[in-house]
Amino acid sequence: MNRTFKAIAVAPANIAFIKYWGQKDEELNLPFNDSISMNLDNCLTTTTVEFSEKYKNDEIYFNTQPLDKIVQLPNFVNGKEEERIIKHFDRIRKIAKINLRAKIISQNNFPSSSGIASSASGFAALTLAGIKALGLNLSEKEISSLARLGSGSACRSIPDGFVFWYKGKDHESSCAASLYPADWWKLTDIVAVVSQEKKEISSLDGHQLAKTSPYFQKRLEQLPKRIVKIKKALKIKNLKFLGETIEEEAIDLHIIAMSSKPAVFYWNGATIELMKQIRKWREDGLMGYFTIDAGSNLHIICEQKQEKEINEKLINFPGVIKTIINHPGKGAKTI
Ligand code: PMV
């Protein structure tokens, strides 16, 4: 009889209000700054992990296809994704002190061509399924730190709702915790997809280039007061306060990307037109605010009472291919 250990986990993607951009330690994915995010309840990765003596190597499937056969996977790192997942599983095997190989089946409920960062939900689900399959009893903090080694932002997809990632000093102290549960504030994140192309520069490369920007330190100087503002906005549920700060923060990330050496341009024409339009809509009382990760697609944050009206406007805006509506989501769970 083959020994088999299996678990299934589901984890959300998250959108950062305060971004992680640049790594103090590239091996451990330690960030220069604390960051804050909201889990997205409609952008989920479900991962099944089965460790068994019958597998001679780790077998990885993404949306039913073997990973090594997929050549065009947006947001994955230039063909190195298989290596990265196996390396992550080696960490889990080391903690469990076993040497079994695994079959890993990962599935996103959002189109992988939508340009939404799938590494956060992907590595969060992978980590949780891996450790649960092996019966490891880790705290949420320890699971978050472990997920961070796979992909930095994945540590924020472990806790519930609105999440704070403490930059920490070392592997153990750099982890995320929930600030508020998902039902704390009825916010909406409408993802406006303006490009379905694989981005030319992965976020991994972007992190490494960030330090070459003359504005990198300047942004870090701004962050303590920006973090205070976001925490206060979440506490008192003030959208204007939250929105103005997330726009400022997103623009700063892209200024750093565009002034890195070599320069990285994530935006396209529609990104800029839509940023301007969102500000105009606010003058008409549609209170949506944008944030943008390392890509061209926008995340429009608004209150749920205005999501229908804003979504309607977005769908009809030239250059918007589709939208995906998200509410604040729970963290990673086994099912
Ligand atoms: O976790 P990574 O390496 O994919 O980095 C994520 C970087 C941003 O999405 C741009 C910002 C963030 O904090 O999520």
Short mmCIF file of C-alpha atoms and ligand atoms in Angstrom, two decimals:
data_model
loop_
_atom_site.label_atom_id
_atom_site.label_comp_id
_atom_site.label_asym_id
_atom_site.label_seq_id
_atom_site.Cartn_x
_atom_site.Cartn_y
_atom_site.Cartn_z
CA MET A 1 0.00 0.00 0.00
CA ASN A 2 1.25 3.47 -0.93
CA ARG A 3 1.22 6.05 1.84
CA THR A 4 -0.89 9.03 0.71
CA PHE A 5 -1.49 12.38 2.41
CA LYS A 6 -3.96 14.78 0.82
CA ALA A 7 -5.53 18.21 1.47
CA ILE A 8 -7.38 20.89 -0.48
CA ALA A 9 -7.08 24.63 0.24
CA VAL A 10 -8.65 27.73 -1.22
CA ALA A 11 -7.01 31.17 -0.99
CA PRO A 12 -7.92 34.66 -2.22
CA ALA A 13 -5.86 37.11 -4.25
CA ASN A 14 -5.41 40.43 -2.45
CA ILE A 15 -5.17 44.07 -3.48
CA ALA A 16 -2.57 46.18 -1.71
CA PHE A 17 -3.55 49.64 -0.42
CA ILE A 18 0.05 50.14 0.73
CA LYS A 19 2.29 48.22 -1.67
CA TYR A 20 5.23 45.91 -1.26
CA TRP A 21 7.80 47.10 -3.79
CA GLY A 22 11.49 46.25 -3.42
CA GLN A 23 13.13 43.52 -1.35
CA LYS A 24 15.59 43.97 1.48
CA ASP A 25 16.38 40.26 1.27
CA GLU A 26 15.77 38.60 -2.09
CA GLU A 27 16.10 35.03 -0.80
CA LEU A 28 13.65 35.50 2.08
CA ASN A 29 11.36 38.00 0.30
CA LEU A 30 11.75 40.48 3.15
CA PRO A 31 10.22 43.84 2.20
CA PHE A 32 11.55 47.34 2.93
CA ASN A 33 8.17 48.43 4.27
CA ASP A 34 5.00 47.29 6.00
CA SER A 35 2.02 46.90 3.65
CA ILE A 36 -1.77 46.74 3.91
CA SER A 37 -4.24 44.84 1.73
CA MET A 38 -7.77 43.55 1.29
CA ASN A 39 -8.54 39.96 0.30
CA LEU A 40 -10.62 39.54 -2.88
CA ASP A 41 -13.53 37.13 -2.46
CA ASN A 42 -14.03 36.56 -6.18
CA CYS A 43 -10.44 35.85 -7.24
CA LEU A 44 -9.67 32.49 -5.69
CA THR A 45 -7.17 29.71 -6.21
CA THR A 46 -8.09 26.17 -5.17
CA THR A 47 -5.21 23.76 -4.77
CA THR A 48 -5.21 20.02 -4.12
CA VAL A 49 -2.01 18.48 -2.85
CA GLU A 50 -1.41 14.76 -2.58
CA PHE A 51 1.89 13.45 -1.24
CA SER A 52 2.41 9.80 -2.11
CA GLU A 53 5.09 7.17 -2.59
CA LYS A 54 3.63 6.57 -6.05
CA TYR A 55 5.03 9.91 -7.35
CA LYS A 56 8.65 9.84 -8.40
CA ASN A 57 8.71 13.61 -9.02
CA ASP A 58 6.47 16.53 -8.09
CA GLU A 59 3.70 16.70 -10.72
CA ILE A 60 2.17 20.15 -11.10
CA TYR A 61 -1.05 20.92 -12.98
CA PHE A 62 -2.56 24.35 -13.53
CA ASN A 63 -6.18 24.56 -14.70
CA THR A 64 -5.95 20.84 -15.72
CA GLN A 65 -2.79 21.21 -17.84
CA PRO A 66 0.68 20.06 -16.76
CA LEU A 67 2.54 23.23 -15.79
CA ASP A 68 5.60 22.50 -17.93
CA LYS A 69 3.34 22.44 -21.04
CA ILE A 70 1.98 25.93 -20.40
CA VAL A 71 4.08 28.51 -22.14
CA GLN A 72 1.99 31.65 -21.73
CA LEU A 73 0.94 32.07 -18.15
CA PRO A 74 0.35 35.70 -17.17
CA ASN A 75 2.00 36.79 -13.91
CA PHE A 76 4.16 33.71 -13.68
CA VAL A 77 7.89 34.14 -13.78
CA ASN A 78 9.46 33.41 -17.16
CA GLY A 79 9.17 29.63 -17.26
CA LYS A 80 10.64 29.32 -13.76
CA GLU A 81 7.32 28.71 -12.03
CA GLU A 82 7.77 24.93 -11.78
CA GLU A 83 11.18 25.35 -10.14
CA ARG A 84 9.74 27.92 -7.75
CA ILE A 85 6.88 25.63 -6.66
CA ILE A 86 9.18 22.61 -6.17
CA LYS A 87 11.55 24.77 -4.11
CA HIS A 88 8.59 25.81 -1.97
CA PHE A 89 7.55 22.21 -1.49
CA ASP A 90 11.10 21.32 -0.47
CA ARG A 91 10.72 23.82 2.39
CA ILE A 92 7.48 22.14 3.50
CA ARG A 93 9.05 18.66 3.21
CA LYS A 94 11.98 19.88 5.31
CA ILE A 95 9.66 21.07 8.12
CA ALA A 96 7.75 17.74 8.02
CA LYS A 97 11.00 15.77 7.73
CA ILE A 98 9.68 13.64 4.87
CA ASN A 99 10.83 13.08 1.35
CA LEU A 100 7.59 12.19 -0.45
CA ARG A 101 6.85 13.81 -3.82
CA ALA A 102 3.46 15.35 -4.51
CA LYS A 103 0.82 15.81 -7.16
CA ILE A 104 -0.35 19.43 -7.09
CA ILE A 105 -3.47 20.57 -8.93
CA SER A 106 -4.16 24.29 -8.90
CA GLN A 107 -7.17 26.05 -10.35
CA ASN A 108 -8.10 29.74 -10.50
CA ASN A 109 -11.76 30.77 -10.59
CA PHE A 110 -10.72 33.97 -12.37
CA PRO A 111 -9.48 33.87 -15.94
CA SER A 112 -5.71 33.50 -15.89
CA SER A 113 -5.62 35.95 -18.76
CA SER A 114 -7.19 38.72 -16.67
CA GLY A 115 -3.86 40.00 -15.43
CA ILE A 116 -4.74 39.65 -11.75
CA ALA A 117 -1.78 38.67 -9.62
CA SER A 118 -2.26 34.96 -9.12
CA SER A 119 1.00 34.41 -7.25
CA ALA A 120 -0.53 35.62 -3.94
CA SER A 121 -3.56 33.31 -4.05
CA GLY A 122 -1.46 30.60 -5.71
CA PHE A 123 1.28 30.40 -3.08
CA ALA A 124 -1.15 30.91 -0.18
CA ALA A 125 -3.30 27.95 -1.31
CA LEU A 126 -0.22 25.85 -2.10
CA THR A 127 1.32 26.49 1.32
CA LEU A 128 -1.84 25.74 3.28
CA ALA A 129 -2.70 22.60 1.30
CA GLY A 130 0.90 21.37 1.59
CA ILE A 131 1.19 21.74 5.34
CA LYS A 132 -2.32 20.41 6.06
CA ALA A 133 -1.74 17.36 3.86
CA LEU A 134 1.27 16.53 6.02
CA GLY A 135 -0.62 17.21 9.25
CA LEU A 136 1.74 20.03 10.29
CA ASN A 137 0.34 22.10 13.10
CA LEU A 138 1.55 25.65 12.37
CA SER A 139 0.08 28.92 13.66
CA GLU A 140 -1.45 31.44 11.23
CA LYS A 141 1.65 33.60 11.71
CA GLU A 142 3.96 30.70 10.80
CA ILE A 143 1.85 29.79 7.74
CA SER A 144 1.93 33.43 6.63
CA SER A 145 5.75 33.59 6.91
CA LEU A 146 6.06 30.33 5.02
CA ALA A 147 3.75 31.53 2.21
CA ARG A 148 5.90 34.70 1.97
CA LEU A 149 8.89 32.60 0.92
CA GLY A 150 6.92 31.47 -2.16
CA SER A 151 5.75 34.95 -3.12
CA GLY A 152 5.92 37.99 -0.84
CA SER A 153 2.33 39.13 -1.19
CA ALA A 154 1.05 35.56 -0.56
CA CYS A 155 1.61 36.09 3.19
CA ARG A 156 -1.27 38.62 3.11
CA SER A 157 -3.68 36.04 1.61
CA ILE A 158 -3.51 33.83 4.72
CA PRO A 159 -5.34 35.99 7.35
CA ASP A 160 -8.94 37.21 6.96
CA GLY A 161 -10.28 40.41 5.47
CA PHE A 162 -8.15 43.55 5.81
CA VAL A 163 -4.57 42.57 6.43
CA PHE A 164 -1.31 44.11 7.68
CA TRP A 165 2.05 42.67 6.67
CA TYR A 166 4.67 43.51 9.31
CA LYS A 167 7.92 43.85 7.37
CA GLY A 168 9.82 42.26 10.27
CA LYS A 169 13.55 41.73 10.65
CA ASP A 170 13.88 38.06 9.76
CA HIS A 171 11.91 35.08 8.46
CA GLU A 172 9.84 34.59 11.63
CA SER A 173 8.94 38.24 12.23
CA SER A 174 7.95 39.08 8.63
CA CYS A 175 4.34 37.92 8.49
CA ALA A 176 0.80 39.19 8.09
CA ALA A 177 -2.15 39.45 10.47
CA SER A 178 -5.75 40.53 10.14
CA LEU A 179 -6.63 44.14 11.04
CA TYR A 180 -10.36 43.65 10.49
CA PRO A 181 -12.52 40.73 9.33
CA ALA A 182 -14.00 40.65 5.83
CA ASP A 183 -17.43 41.93 6.95
CA TRP A 184 -15.92 45.00 8.65
CA TRP A 185 -16.61 47.41 5.77
CA LYS A 186 -18.84 46.90 2.71
CA LEU A 187 -16.22 47.85 0.14
CA THR A 188 -15.97 46.71 -3.47
CA ASP A 189 -12.91 46.25 -5.66
CA ILE A 190 -13.89 46.30 -9.33
CA VAL A 191 -10.99 45.07 -11.44
CA ALA A 192 -11.08 46.87 -14.79
CA VAL A 193 -9.14 44.69 -17.21
CA VAL A 194 -7.52 46.81 -19.93
CA SER A 195 -4.94 44.27 -21.07
CA GLN A 196 -4.79 40.48 -21.14
CA GLU A 197 -1.18 40.32 -22.30
CA LYS A 198 1.51 38.72 -20.18
CA LYS A 199 3.48 41.60 -18.65
CA GLU A 200 6.99 42.03 -20.00
CA ILE A 201 8.62 42.54 -16.61
CA SER A 202 7.49 40.27 -13.78
CA SER A 203 6.98 41.71 -10.31
CA LEU A 204 10.01 39.69 -9.22
CA ASP A 205 12.21 41.64 -11.66
CA GLY A 206 10.39 44.87 -10.74
CA HIS A 207 11.25 44.37 -7.05
CA GLN A 208 14.91 43.96 -7.91
CA LEU A 209 15.01 47.09 -10.07
CA ALA A 210 13.11 49.28 -7.60
CA LYS A 211 16.22 50.25 -5.65
CA THR A 212 17.77 51.76 -8.79
CA SER A 213 15.14 54.52 -8.85
CA PRO A 214 16.19 57.89 -7.36
CA TYR A 215 12.68 58.07 -5.87
CA PHE A 216 12.85 54.75 -4.03
CA GLN A 217 13.99 56.28 -0.70
CA LYS A 218 11.59 59.21 -1.11
CA ARG A 219 8.61 56.85 -1.18
CA LEU A 220 9.85 54.98 1.88
CA GLU A 221 10.00 58.32 3.72
CA GLN A 222 6.33 58.96 2.85
CA LEU A 223 5.12 55.58 4.05
CA PRO A 224 4.85 55.91 7.84
CA LYS A 225 2.29 58.72 7.56
CA ARG A 226 0.53 57.02 4.65
CA ILE A 227 0.18 53.85 6.74
CA VAL A 228 -1.28 55.83 9.64
CA LYS A 229 -3.83 57.34 7.20
CA ILE A 230 -4.89 53.96 5.77
CA LYS A 231 -5.24 52.43 9.23
CA LYS A 232 -7.34 55.39 10.35
CA ALA A 233 -9.48 55.27 7.18
CA LEU A 234 -10.17 51.57 7.80
CA LYS A 235 -10.96 52.20 11.44
CA ILE A 236 -13.46 54.99 10.80
CA LYS A 237 -14.56 53.63 7.38
CA ASN A 238 -13.80 56.85 5.53
CA LEU A 239 -13.64 56.19 1.78
CA LYS A 240 -12.29 59.62 0.78
CA PHE A 241 -9.41 59.27 3.22
CA LEU A 242 -8.68 55.72 2.05
CA GLY A 243 -9.12 56.52 -1.63
CA GLU A 244 -6.88 59.58 -1.81
CA THR A 245 -4.10 57.71 -0.05
CA ILE A 246 -4.27 54.56 -2.20
CA GLU A 247 -4.15 56.63 -5.40
CA GLU A 248 -1.09 58.51 -4.17
CA GLU A 249 0.58 55.22 -3.21
CA ALA A 250 -0.18 53.48 -6.53
CA ILE A 251 1.15 56.41 -8.54
CA ASP A 252 4.36 56.38 -6.45
CA LEU A 253 4.92 52.69 -7.15
CA HIS A 254 4.69 53.35 -10.87
CA ILE A 255 6.92 56.43 -10.67
CA ILE A 256 9.55 54.16 -9.12
CA ALA A 257 9.03 51.52 -11.82
CA MET A 258 9.23 54.13 -14.59
CA SER A 259 12.39 55.68 -13.11
CA SER A 260 14.15 52.35 -12.45
CA LYS A 261 17.17 51.50 -14.56
CA PRO A 262 16.11 50.13 -17.00
CA ALA A 263 12.71 51.82 -16.83
CA VAL A 264 9.65 49.60 -16.45
CA PHE A 265 6.34 50.74 -17.96
CA TYR A 266 3.32 48.78 -16.75
CA TRP A 267 0.58 51.19 -17.87
CA ASN A 268 -0.97 51.37 -21.32
CA GLY A 269 -3.01 54.20 -22.86
CA ALA A 270 -6.31 52.94 -21.44
CA THR A 271 -4.81 52.84 -17.92
CA ILE A 272 -4.08 56.56 -18.03
CA GLU A 273 -7.38 57.53 -19.70
CA LEU A 274 -9.29 55.58 -17.07
CA MET A 275 -7.31 57.08 -14.16
CA LYS A 276 -8.31 60.55 -15.42
CA GLN A 277 -11.92 59.50 -15.97
CA ILE A 278 -12.28 58.05 -12.47
CA ARG A 279 -11.32 61.45 -11.07
CA LYS A 280 -13.95 63.12 -13.33
CA TRP A 281 -16.64 60.66 -12.23
CA ARG A 282 -15.93 61.67 -8.64
CA GLU A 283 -16.92 65.24 -9.51
CA ASP A 284 -20.33 63.76 -10.48
CA GLY A 285 -20.64 61.93 -7.16
CA LEU A 286 -19.39 58.47 -8.20
CA MET A 287 -16.91 57.85 -5.43
CA GLY A 288 -14.46 55.34 -6.90
CA TYR A 289 -10.69 55.47 -6.32
CA PHE A 290 -8.07 53.53 -8.25
CA THR A 291 -5.05 51.51 -7.32
CA ILE A 292 -2.80 49.59 -9.71
CA ASP A 293 -0.39 46.72 -9.02
CA ALA A 294 2.52 45.79 -11.27
CA GLY A 295 0.43 45.74 -14.44
CA SER A 296 -1.89 47.89 -16.50
CA ASN A 297 -5.24 46.85 -15.00
CA LEU A 298 -6.96 49.10 -12.50
CA HIS A 299 -8.66 48.16 -9.25
CA ILE A 300 -11.45 50.60 -8.48
CA ILE A 301 -12.30 50.76 -4.79
CA CYS A 302 -15.77 52.01 -3.91
CA GLU A 303 -18.56 51.33 -1.45
CA GLN A 304 -20.98 48.50 -2.29
CA LYS A 305 -23.90 50.90 -2.60
CA GLN A 306 -22.26 52.45 -5.70
CA GLU A 307 -20.70 49.35 -7.24
CA LYS A 308 -23.45 48.76 -9.84
CA GLU A 309 -23.38 52.30 -11.16
CA ILE A 310 -19.57 52.45 -11.28
CA ASN A 311 -19.32 49.00 -12.88
CA GLU A 312 -21.77 50.10 -15.60
CA LYS A 313 -19.57 53.11 -16.41
CA LEU A 314 -16.43 50.97 -16.42
CA ILE A 315 -17.85 48.32 -18.76
CA ASN A 316 -18.75 51.03 -21.26
CA PHE A 317 -15.40 52.82 -21.07
CA PRO A 318 -13.27 52.46 -24.25
CA GLY A 319 -10.40 50.05 -23.66
CA VAL A 320 -12.01 48.15 -20.77
CA ILE A 321 -12.22 44.50 -21.86
CA LYS A 322 -14.13 43.25 -18.82
CA THR A 323 -14.60 43.84 -15.11
CA ILE A 324 -14.47 41.52 -12.10
CA ILE A 325 -16.38 42.50 -8.96
CA ASN A 326 -14.87 41.57 -5.58
CA HIS A 327 -15.87 42.14 -1.98
CA PRO A 328 -13.57 41.77 1.03
CA GLY A 329 -12.73 38.08 1.40
CA LYS A 330 -11.78 35.61 4.07
CA GLY A 331 -8.24 34.30 4.24
CA ALA A 332 -6.95 30.92 3.09
CA LYS A 333 -8.94 27.91 4.28
CA THR A 334 -8.84 24.16 3.86
CA ILE A 335 -11.95 22.56 2.39
O1 PMV B 1 4.29 39.08 -4.27
P1 PMV B 1 4.85 39.63 -5.51
O2 PMV B 1 6.33 39.35 -5.63
O3 PMV B 1 4.09 39.21 -6.74
O4 PMV B 1 4.76 41.24 -5.43
C1 PMV B 1 3.56 41.95 -5.45
C2 PMV B 1 3.82 43.36 -5.80
C3 PMV B 1 2.59 44.26 -5.96
O5 PMV B 1 1.47 43.51 -6.34
C4 PMV B 1 2.88 45.27 -7.05
C5 PMV B 1 2.30 45.04 -4.69
C6 PMV B 1 1.69 44.29 -3.56
O6 PMV B 1 1.99 44.65 -2.42
O7 PMV B 1 0.88 43.38 -3.78
#
